[in-house]
Amino acid sequence: AQSVTQLGSHVSVSEGALVLLRCNYSSSVPPYLFWYVQYPNQGLQLLLKYTTGATLVKGINGFEAEFKKSETSFHLTKPSAHMSDAAEYFCAVSRETGNQFYFGTGTSLTVIP
Amino acid sequence: ETGVTQTPRHLVMGMTNKKSLKCEQHLGHNAMYWYKQSAKKPLELMFVYSLEERVENNSVPSRFSPECPNSSHLFLHLHTLQPEDSALYLCASSQGATRFGETQYFGPGTRLLVL
């Protein structure tokens, strides 16, 4: 079965510091990979996704993620955190069969002024 | 109205009530989904509707009943719910199936409280 692991349910960074949110997946076949953000009382919004091609993917709001097949990882980074980045972040994968996303349990990001 | 909309945004119901959640997508997509979001748990896929198929998560209790009258509208009918069904219910849509790498677009959710 497909699974997604997000290390650290809570991450705190200072404003202006590097943001690193970790995501590892289990799959024998490279899947499609996604990062979503959820602000309070809102639905999920796509930050970025990897399907094929360049392994470094740039998304909205200055975020990027790198697909590393050898490490089965798709970590999310941002060079400089803003207060507005405080939210819940979800990693998700889908496979080349079926019609389903598999989500991680989420990482809550706090940005300290 | 753009994107994916859900009504109501908040719902409080007793265990004997019957209510329905509504989702509408204005994106011209062909697939729609219901998810349950509970604290500290991964999003749980409940139902999928697409042109090709309807998929159900076999672990979803029968007190949840989906209806998809057309590609733009999706309902979740609720009856005799339990307090553990309290959660955020999210609707999503996509142009095609996720096996093609399609993105899912989410609505704002309905916060359900079962008393």
PDB file of C-alpha atoms in Angstrom:
ATOM      1  CA  ALA A   1       0.000   0.000   0.000  1.00  0.00           C
ATOM      2  CA  GLN A   2       1.060   3.521  -0.701  1.00  0.00           C
ATOM      3  CA  SER A   3       2.087   5.620   2.286  1.00  0.00           C
ATOM      4  CA  VAL A   4       3.362   9.108   2.854  1.00  0.00           C
ATOM      5  CA  THR A   5       5.374  10.136   5.891  1.00  0.00           C
ATOM      6  CA  GLN A   6       5.809  13.722   6.978  1.00  0.00           C
ATOM      7  CA  LEU A   7       8.488  13.963   9.647  1.00  0.00           C
ATOM      8  CA  GLY A   8       7.577  16.485  12.305  1.00  0.00           C
ATOM      9  CA  SER A   9       3.946  17.316  12.915  1.00  0.00           C
ATOM     10  CA  HIS A  10       5.001  20.785  14.104  1.00  0.00           C
ATOM     11  CA  VAL A  11       7.828  22.933  12.792  1.00  0.00           C
ATOM     12  CA  SER A  12       8.747  26.381  14.095  1.00  0.00           C
ATOM     13  CA  VAL A  13      11.061  28.779  12.297  1.00  0.00           C
ATOM     14  CA  SER A  14      11.992  32.396  12.803  1.00  0.00           C
ATOM     15  CA  GLU A  15      10.842  34.961  10.279  1.00  0.00           C
ATOM     16  CA  GLY A  16      13.465  35.121   7.538  1.00  0.00           C
ATOM     17  CA  ALA A  17      14.870  31.662   8.282  1.00  0.00           C
ATOM     18  CA  LEU A  18      14.927  28.648   5.990  1.00  0.00           C
ATOM     19  CA  VAL A  19      11.804  26.520   5.896  1.00  0.00           C
ATOM     20  CA  LEU A  20      12.299  22.767   5.435  1.00  0.00           C
ATOM     21  CA  LEU A  21       9.328  20.410   5.577  1.00  0.00           C
ATOM     22  CA  ARG A  22      10.062  16.744   5.026  1.00  0.00           C
ATOM     23  CA  CYS A  23       8.116  14.200   3.022  1.00  0.00           C
ATOM     24  CA  ASN A  24       9.000  10.596   2.236  1.00  0.00           C
ATOM     25  CA  TYR A  25       6.896   8.153   0.311  1.00  0.00           C
ATOM     26  CA  SER A  26       6.876   4.424  -0.156  1.00  0.00           C
ATOM     27  CA  SER A  27       6.515   3.248  -3.703  1.00  0.00           C
ATOM     28  CA  SER A  28       8.225   0.819  -6.003  1.00  0.00           C
ATOM     29  CA  VAL A  29       7.337   3.057  -8.934  1.00  0.00           C
ATOM     30  CA  PRO A  30       8.022   6.806  -8.926  1.00  0.00           C
ATOM     31  CA  PRO A  31       4.672   8.414  -8.229  1.00  0.00           C
ATOM     32  CA  TYR A  32       3.286  11.844  -8.892  1.00  0.00           C
ATOM     33  CA  LEU A  33       4.052  14.127  -5.945  1.00  0.00           C
ATOM     34  CA  PHE A  34       2.229  17.146  -4.574  1.00  0.00           C
ATOM     35  CA  TRP A  35       2.455  19.703  -1.786  1.00  0.00           C
ATOM     36  CA  TYR A  36      -0.668  21.454  -0.573  1.00  0.00           C
ATOM     37  CA  VAL A  37      -1.124  24.227   1.983  1.00  0.00           C
ATOM     38  CA  GLN A  38      -4.155  24.737   4.197  1.00  0.00           C
ATOM     39  CA  TYR A  39      -4.814  28.011   5.968  1.00  0.00           C
ATOM     40  CA  PRO A  40      -7.230  28.104   8.914  1.00  0.00           C
ATOM     41  CA  ASN A  41     -10.855  27.518   7.942  1.00  0.00           C
ATOM     42  CA  GLN A  42      -9.952  26.958   4.321  1.00  0.00           C
ATOM     43  CA  GLY A  43      -9.541  24.076   1.916  1.00  0.00           C
ATOM     44  CA  LEU A  44      -6.266  22.797   0.496  1.00  0.00           C
ATOM     45  CA  GLN A  45      -4.415  24.891  -2.055  1.00  0.00           C
ATOM     46  CA  LEU A  46      -1.822  23.434  -4.417  1.00  0.00           C
ATOM     47  CA  LEU A  47       1.709  24.741  -3.833  1.00  0.00           C
ATOM     48  CA  LEU A  48       3.521  22.641  -6.413  1.00  0.00           C
ATOM     49  CA  LYS A  49       3.657  19.235  -8.008  1.00  0.00           C
ATOM     50  CA  TYR A  50       6.080  16.879  -9.710  1.00  0.00           C
ATOM     51  CA  THR A  51       4.999  14.615 -12.540  1.00  0.00           C
ATOM     52  CA  THR A  52       7.940  14.198 -14.912  1.00  0.00           C
ATOM     53  CA  GLY A  53      10.990  16.121 -16.052  1.00  0.00           C
ATOM     54  CA  ALA A  54      13.082  18.419 -13.900  1.00  0.00           C
ATOM     55  CA  THR A  55      13.329  17.113 -10.358  1.00  0.00           C
ATOM     56  CA  LEU A  56      13.472  20.580  -8.788  1.00  0.00           C
ATOM     57  CA  VAL A  57       9.991  22.034  -8.888  1.00  0.00           C
ATOM     58  CA  LYS A  58       9.124  25.644  -8.167  1.00  0.00           C
ATOM     59  CA  GLY A  59       5.749  26.575  -6.784  1.00  0.00           C
ATOM     60  CA  ILE A  60       3.799  29.547  -5.558  1.00  0.00           C
ATOM     61  CA  ASN A  61       4.825  31.889  -2.738  1.00  0.00           C
ATOM     62  CA  GLY A  62       8.536  31.137  -3.166  1.00  0.00           C
ATOM     63  CA  PHE A  63       8.326  27.448  -2.277  1.00  0.00           C
ATOM     64  CA  GLU A  64      10.168  24.705  -4.093  1.00  0.00           C
ATOM     65  CA  ALA A  65      10.648  20.963  -3.709  1.00  0.00           C
ATOM     66  CA  GLU A  66      13.090  18.426  -5.048  1.00  0.00           C
ATOM     67  CA  PHE A  67      12.189  14.903  -6.064  1.00  0.00           C
ATOM     68  CA  LYS A  68      14.948  12.501  -5.018  1.00  0.00           C
ATOM     69  CA  LYS A  69      14.179   9.024  -6.259  1.00  0.00           C
ATOM     70  CA  SER A  70      17.107   7.403  -4.458  1.00  0.00           C
ATOM     71  CA  GLU A  71      15.875   8.781  -1.141  1.00  0.00           C
ATOM     72  CA  THR A  72      12.151   8.459  -1.953  1.00  0.00           C
ATOM     73  CA  SER A  73      11.782  12.022  -0.760  1.00  0.00           C
ATOM     74  CA  PHE A  74      10.063  15.213  -1.835  1.00  0.00           C
ATOM     75  CA  HIS A  75      11.021  17.814   0.756  1.00  0.00           C
ATOM     76  CA  LEU A  76       9.550  21.313   0.621  1.00  0.00           C
ATOM     77  CA  THR A  77      11.764  24.356   1.141  1.00  0.00           C
ATOM     78  CA  LYS A  78      11.601  28.126   1.160  1.00  0.00           C
ATOM     79  CA  PRO A  79      14.713  30.264   1.655  1.00  0.00           C
ATOM     80  CA  SER A  80      13.108  32.902   3.865  1.00  0.00           C
ATOM     81  CA  ALA A  81       9.980  32.395   5.950  1.00  0.00           C
ATOM     82  CA  HIS A  82       7.256  35.030   6.111  1.00  0.00           C
ATOM     83  CA  MET A  83       4.623  35.375   8.778  1.00  0.00           C
ATOM     84  CA  SER A  84       2.013  34.608   6.141  1.00  0.00           C
ATOM     85  CA  ASP A  85       3.534  31.137   5.635  1.00  0.00           C
ATOM     86  CA  ALA A  86       2.086  29.930   8.942  1.00  0.00           C
ATOM     87  CA  ALA A  87      -0.300  27.147   7.938  1.00  0.00           C
ATOM     88  CA  GLU A  88      -0.697  23.372   7.664  1.00  0.00           C
ATOM     89  CA  TYR A  89       1.244  21.695   4.866  1.00  0.00           C
ATOM     90  CA  PHE A  90       0.340  18.355   3.309  1.00  0.00           C
ATOM     91  CA  CYS A  91       2.385  16.094   1.103  1.00  0.00           C
ATOM     92  CA  ALA A  92       0.464  13.790  -1.237  1.00  0.00           C
ATOM     93  CA  VAL A  93       1.221  11.190  -3.862  1.00  0.00           C
ATOM     94  CA  SER A  94      -0.753   9.529  -6.590  1.00  0.00           C
ATOM     95  CA  ARG A  95       0.121   6.515  -8.678  1.00  0.00           C
ATOM     96  CA  GLU A  96      -0.116   5.573 -12.332  1.00  0.00           C
ATOM     97  CA  THR A  97      -3.049   3.316 -11.534  1.00  0.00           C
ATOM     98  CA  GLY A  98      -6.329   4.088  -9.855  1.00  0.00           C
ATOM     99  CA  ASN A  99      -7.744   7.491  -9.018  1.00  0.00           C
ATOM    100  CA  GLN A 100      -6.630   8.353  -5.515  1.00  0.00           C
ATOM    101  CA  PHE A 101      -4.361  10.693  -3.606  1.00  0.00           C
ATOM    102  CA  TYR A 102      -2.498   9.433  -0.550  1.00  0.00           C
ATOM    103  CA  PHE A 103      -1.909  12.209   1.961  1.00  0.00           C
ATOM    104  CA  GLY A 104       0.512  12.564   4.833  1.00  0.00           C
ATOM    105  CA  THR A 105      -0.714  13.617   8.254  1.00  0.00           C
ATOM    106  CA  GLY A 106       0.410  17.178   7.728  1.00  0.00           C
ATOM    107  CA  THR A 107       2.991  19.532   9.228  1.00  0.00           C
ATOM    108  CA  SER A 108       1.912  22.645  11.057  1.00  0.00           C
ATOM    109  CA  LEU A 109       4.329  25.504  10.375  1.00  0.00           C
ATOM    110  CA  THR A 110       4.689  28.310  12.921  1.00  0.00           C
ATOM    111  CA  VAL A 111       6.658  31.416  12.022  1.00  0.00           C
ATOM    112  CA  ILE A 112       8.111  33.318  14.973  1.00  0.00           C
ATOM    113  CA  PRO A 113       8.518  37.092  14.601  1.00  0.00           C
TER     114      PRO A 113
ATOM    115  CA  GLU B   1     -18.512  32.012  -8.466  1.00  0.00           C
ATOM    116  CA  THR B   2     -15.238  30.326  -9.290  1.00  0.00           C
ATOM    117  CA  GLY B   3     -13.395  27.192  -8.211  1.00  0.00           C
ATOM    118  CA  VAL B   4     -15.004  24.682  -5.888  1.00  0.00           C
ATOM    119  CA  THR B   5     -17.744  25.811  -3.529  1.00  0.00           C
ATOM    120  CA  GLN B   6     -19.284  23.971  -0.609  1.00  0.00           C
ATOM    121  CA  THR B   7     -22.428  24.617   1.406  1.00  0.00           C
ATOM    122  CA  PRO B   8     -23.055  24.895   4.233  1.00  0.00           C
ATOM    123  CA  ARG B   9     -19.715  25.949   5.705  1.00  0.00           C
ATOM    124  CA  HIS B  10     -20.764  24.890   9.190  1.00  0.00           C
ATOM    125  CA  LEU B  11     -23.338  22.329  10.286  1.00  0.00           C
ATOM    126  CA  VAL B  12     -24.462  21.131  13.690  1.00  0.00           C
ATOM    127  CA  MET B  13     -26.756  18.136  13.749  1.00  0.00           C
ATOM    128  CA  GLY B  14     -28.171  15.616  16.142  1.00  0.00           C
ATOM    129  CA  MET B  15     -27.643  11.910  15.687  1.00  0.00           C
ATOM    130  CA  THR B  16     -31.197  11.409  14.440  1.00  0.00           C
ATOM    131  CA  ASN B  17     -31.126  14.197  11.864  1.00  0.00           C
ATOM    132  CA  LYS B  18     -30.814  13.909   8.104  1.00  0.00           C
ATOM    133  CA  LYS B  19     -28.826  16.544   6.296  1.00  0.00           C
ATOM    134  CA  SER B  20     -26.965  16.968   3.030  1.00  0.00           C
ATOM    135  CA  LEU B  21     -23.695  18.605   2.082  1.00  0.00           C
ATOM    136  CA  LYS B  22     -23.431  20.212  -1.320  1.00  0.00           C
ATOM    137  CA  CYS B  23     -20.410  20.734  -3.533  1.00  0.00           C
ATOM    138  CA  GLU B  24     -20.271  22.543  -6.849  1.00  0.00           C
ATOM    139  CA  GLN B  25     -17.292  22.952  -9.154  1.00  0.00           C
ATOM    140  CA  HIS B  26     -17.071  25.696 -11.744  1.00  0.00           C
ATOM    141  CA  LEU B  27     -13.886  24.404 -13.405  1.00  0.00           C
ATOM    142  CA  GLY B  28     -15.331  22.101 -16.066  1.00  0.00           C
ATOM    143  CA  HIS B  29     -13.735  19.100 -14.395  1.00  0.00           C
ATOM    144  CA  ASN B  30     -14.749  15.496 -14.906  1.00  0.00           C
ATOM    145  CA  ALA B  31     -14.030  13.969 -11.503  1.00  0.00           C
ATOM    146  CA  MET B  32     -15.206  14.880  -8.008  1.00  0.00           C
ATOM    147  CA  TYR B  33     -14.208  13.601  -4.575  1.00  0.00           C
ATOM    148  CA  TRP B  34     -15.347  13.636  -0.950  1.00  0.00           C
ATOM    149  CA  TYR B  35     -12.706  13.603   1.793  1.00  0.00           C
ATOM    150  CA  LYS B  36     -12.982  13.495   5.567  1.00  0.00           C
ATOM    151  CA  GLN B  37     -10.392  15.476   7.505  1.00  0.00           C
ATOM    152  CA  SER B  38     -10.004  14.634  11.185  1.00  0.00           C
ATOM    153  CA  ALA B  39      -7.381  16.019  13.515  1.00  0.00           C
ATOM    154  CA  LYS B  40      -4.022  14.224  13.454  1.00  0.00           C
ATOM    155  CA  LYS B  41      -5.116  11.844  10.690  1.00  0.00           C
ATOM    156  CA  PRO B  42      -4.373  11.784   6.963  1.00  0.00           C
ATOM    157  CA  LEU B  43      -7.155  12.973   4.741  1.00  0.00           C
ATOM    158  CA  GLU B  44      -9.473  10.037   4.179  1.00  0.00           C
ATOM    159  CA  LEU B  45     -10.875   9.557   0.706  1.00  0.00           C
ATOM    160  CA  MET B  46     -14.544   8.645   0.987  1.00  0.00           C
ATOM    161  CA  PHE B  47     -15.918   8.640  -2.542  1.00  0.00           C
ATOM    162  CA  VAL B  48     -14.806   9.315  -6.100  1.00  0.00           C
ATOM    163  CA  TYR B  49     -17.036  10.098  -9.054  1.00  0.00           C
ATOM    164  CA  SER B  50     -15.693  10.385 -12.588  1.00  0.00           C
ATOM    165  CA  LEU B  51     -16.925   9.836 -16.110  1.00  0.00           C
ATOM    166  CA  GLU B  52     -15.446   6.375 -16.028  1.00  0.00           C
ATOM    167  CA  GLU B  53     -16.174   5.162 -12.552  1.00  0.00           C
ATOM    168  CA  ARG B  54     -17.549   5.547  -9.068  1.00  0.00           C
ATOM    169  CA  VAL B  55     -15.162   4.427  -6.360  1.00  0.00           C
ATOM    170  CA  GLU B  56     -16.045   3.943  -2.741  1.00  0.00           C
ATOM    171  CA  ASN B  57     -13.830   3.475   0.247  1.00  0.00           C
ATOM    172  CA  ASN B  58     -15.223   0.269   1.712  1.00  0.00           C
ATOM    173  CA  SER B  59     -14.551   1.491   5.222  1.00  0.00           C
ATOM    174  CA  VAL B  60     -17.034   4.364   4.894  1.00  0.00           C
ATOM    175  CA  PRO B  61     -20.197   3.610   6.877  1.00  0.00           C
ATOM    176  CA  SER B  62     -23.500   3.399   5.050  1.00  0.00           C
ATOM    177  CA  ARG B  63     -24.809   6.404   6.990  1.00  0.00           C
ATOM    178  CA  PHE B  64     -22.879   8.435   4.400  1.00  0.00           C
ATOM    179  CA  SER B  65     -24.486   8.349   0.969  1.00  0.00           C
ATOM    180  CA  PRO B  66     -23.066  10.207  -2.052  1.00  0.00           C
ATOM    181  CA  GLU B  67     -24.960  11.512  -5.030  1.00  0.00           C
ATOM    182  CA  CYS B  68     -23.521  12.954  -8.221  1.00  0.00           C
ATOM    183  CA  PRO B  69     -26.330  14.115 -10.541  1.00  0.00           C
ATOM    184  CA  ASN B  70     -23.898  15.630 -13.059  1.00  0.00           C
ATOM    185  CA  SER B  71     -20.220  16.430 -13.436  1.00  0.00           C
ATOM    186  CA  SER B  72     -20.559  19.790 -11.667  1.00  0.00           C
ATOM    187  CA  HIS B  73     -22.470  18.813  -8.541  1.00  0.00           C
ATOM    188  CA  LEU B  74     -21.774  16.392  -5.735  1.00  0.00           C
ATOM    189  CA  PHE B  75     -23.804  15.753  -2.609  1.00  0.00           C
ATOM    190  CA  LEU B  76     -23.119  13.864   0.589  1.00  0.00           C
ATOM    191  CA  HIS B  77     -26.287  12.745   2.343  1.00  0.00           C
ATOM    192  CA  LEU B  78     -25.964  12.208   6.063  1.00  0.00           C
ATOM    193  CA  HIS B  79     -28.253  10.237   8.346  1.00  0.00           C
ATOM    194  CA  THR B  80     -28.049   8.844  11.857  1.00  0.00           C
ATOM    195  CA  LEU B  81     -24.493  10.055  12.288  1.00  0.00           C
ATOM    196  CA  GLN B  82     -22.317   9.425  15.305  1.00  0.00           C
ATOM    197  CA  PRO B  83     -20.255  11.941  17.296  1.00  0.00           C
ATOM    198  CA  GLU B  84     -17.058  10.469  15.820  1.00  0.00           C
ATOM    199  CA  ASP B  85     -18.259  11.635  12.414  1.00  0.00           C
ATOM    200  CA  SER B  86     -17.576  15.220  13.482  1.00  0.00           C
ATOM    201  CA  ALA B  87     -14.885  16.490  11.125  1.00  0.00           C
ATOM    202  CA  LEU B  88     -14.143  18.788   8.222  1.00  0.00           C
ATOM    203  CA  TYR B  89     -15.591  17.390   4.998  1.00  0.00           C
ATOM    204  CA  LEU B  90     -13.748  18.500   1.914  1.00  0.00           C
ATOM    205  CA  CYS B  91     -14.866  18.288  -1.671  1.00  0.00           C
ATOM    206  CA  ALA B  92     -12.372  18.283  -4.526  1.00  0.00           C
ATOM    207  CA  SER B  93     -12.425  18.074  -8.295  1.00  0.00           C
ATOM    208  CA  SER B  94      -9.938  17.279 -11.052  1.00  0.00           C
ATOM    209  CA  GLN B  95      -9.885  17.406 -14.824  1.00  0.00           C
ATOM    210  CA  GLY B  96      -9.062  13.736 -15.063  1.00  0.00           C
ATOM    211  CA  ALA B  97      -7.995  10.823 -12.934  1.00  0.00           C
ATOM    212  CA  THR B  98      -5.065  11.182 -10.560  1.00  0.00           C
ATOM    213  CA  ARG B  99      -3.279   8.334 -12.370  1.00  0.00           C
ATOM    214  CA  PHE B 100      -2.507  10.872 -15.081  1.00  0.00           C
ATOM    215  CA  GLY B 101      -0.911  13.233 -12.585  1.00  0.00           C
ATOM    216  CA  GLU B 102      -3.929  15.507 -12.435  1.00  0.00           C
ATOM    217  CA  THR B 103      -4.192  18.092  -9.677  1.00  0.00           C
ATOM    218  CA  GLN B 104      -7.131  18.055  -7.297  1.00  0.00           C
ATOM    219  CA  TYR B 105      -8.737  21.399  -6.468  1.00  0.00           C
ATOM    220  CA  PHE B 106     -10.366  21.659  -3.078  1.00  0.00           C
ATOM    221  CA  GLY B 107     -13.329  23.537  -1.711  1.00  0.00           C
ATOM    222  CA  PRO B 108     -13.253  25.325   1.660  1.00  0.00           C
ATOM    223  CA  GLY B 109     -14.948  22.430   3.445  1.00  0.00           C
ATOM    224  CA  THR B 110     -17.967  21.939   5.675  1.00  0.00           C
ATOM    225  CA  ARG B 111     -17.237  21.812   9.399  1.00  0.00           C
ATOM    226  CA  LEU B 112     -19.623  19.208  10.802  1.00  0.00           C
ATOM    227  CA  LEU B 113     -20.407  18.754  14.476  1.00  0.00           C
ATOM    228  CA  VAL B 114     -22.573  15.814  15.521  1.00  0.00           C
ATOM    229  CA  LEU B 115     -24.116  16.103  18.969  1.00  0.00           C
TER     230      LEU B 115
END
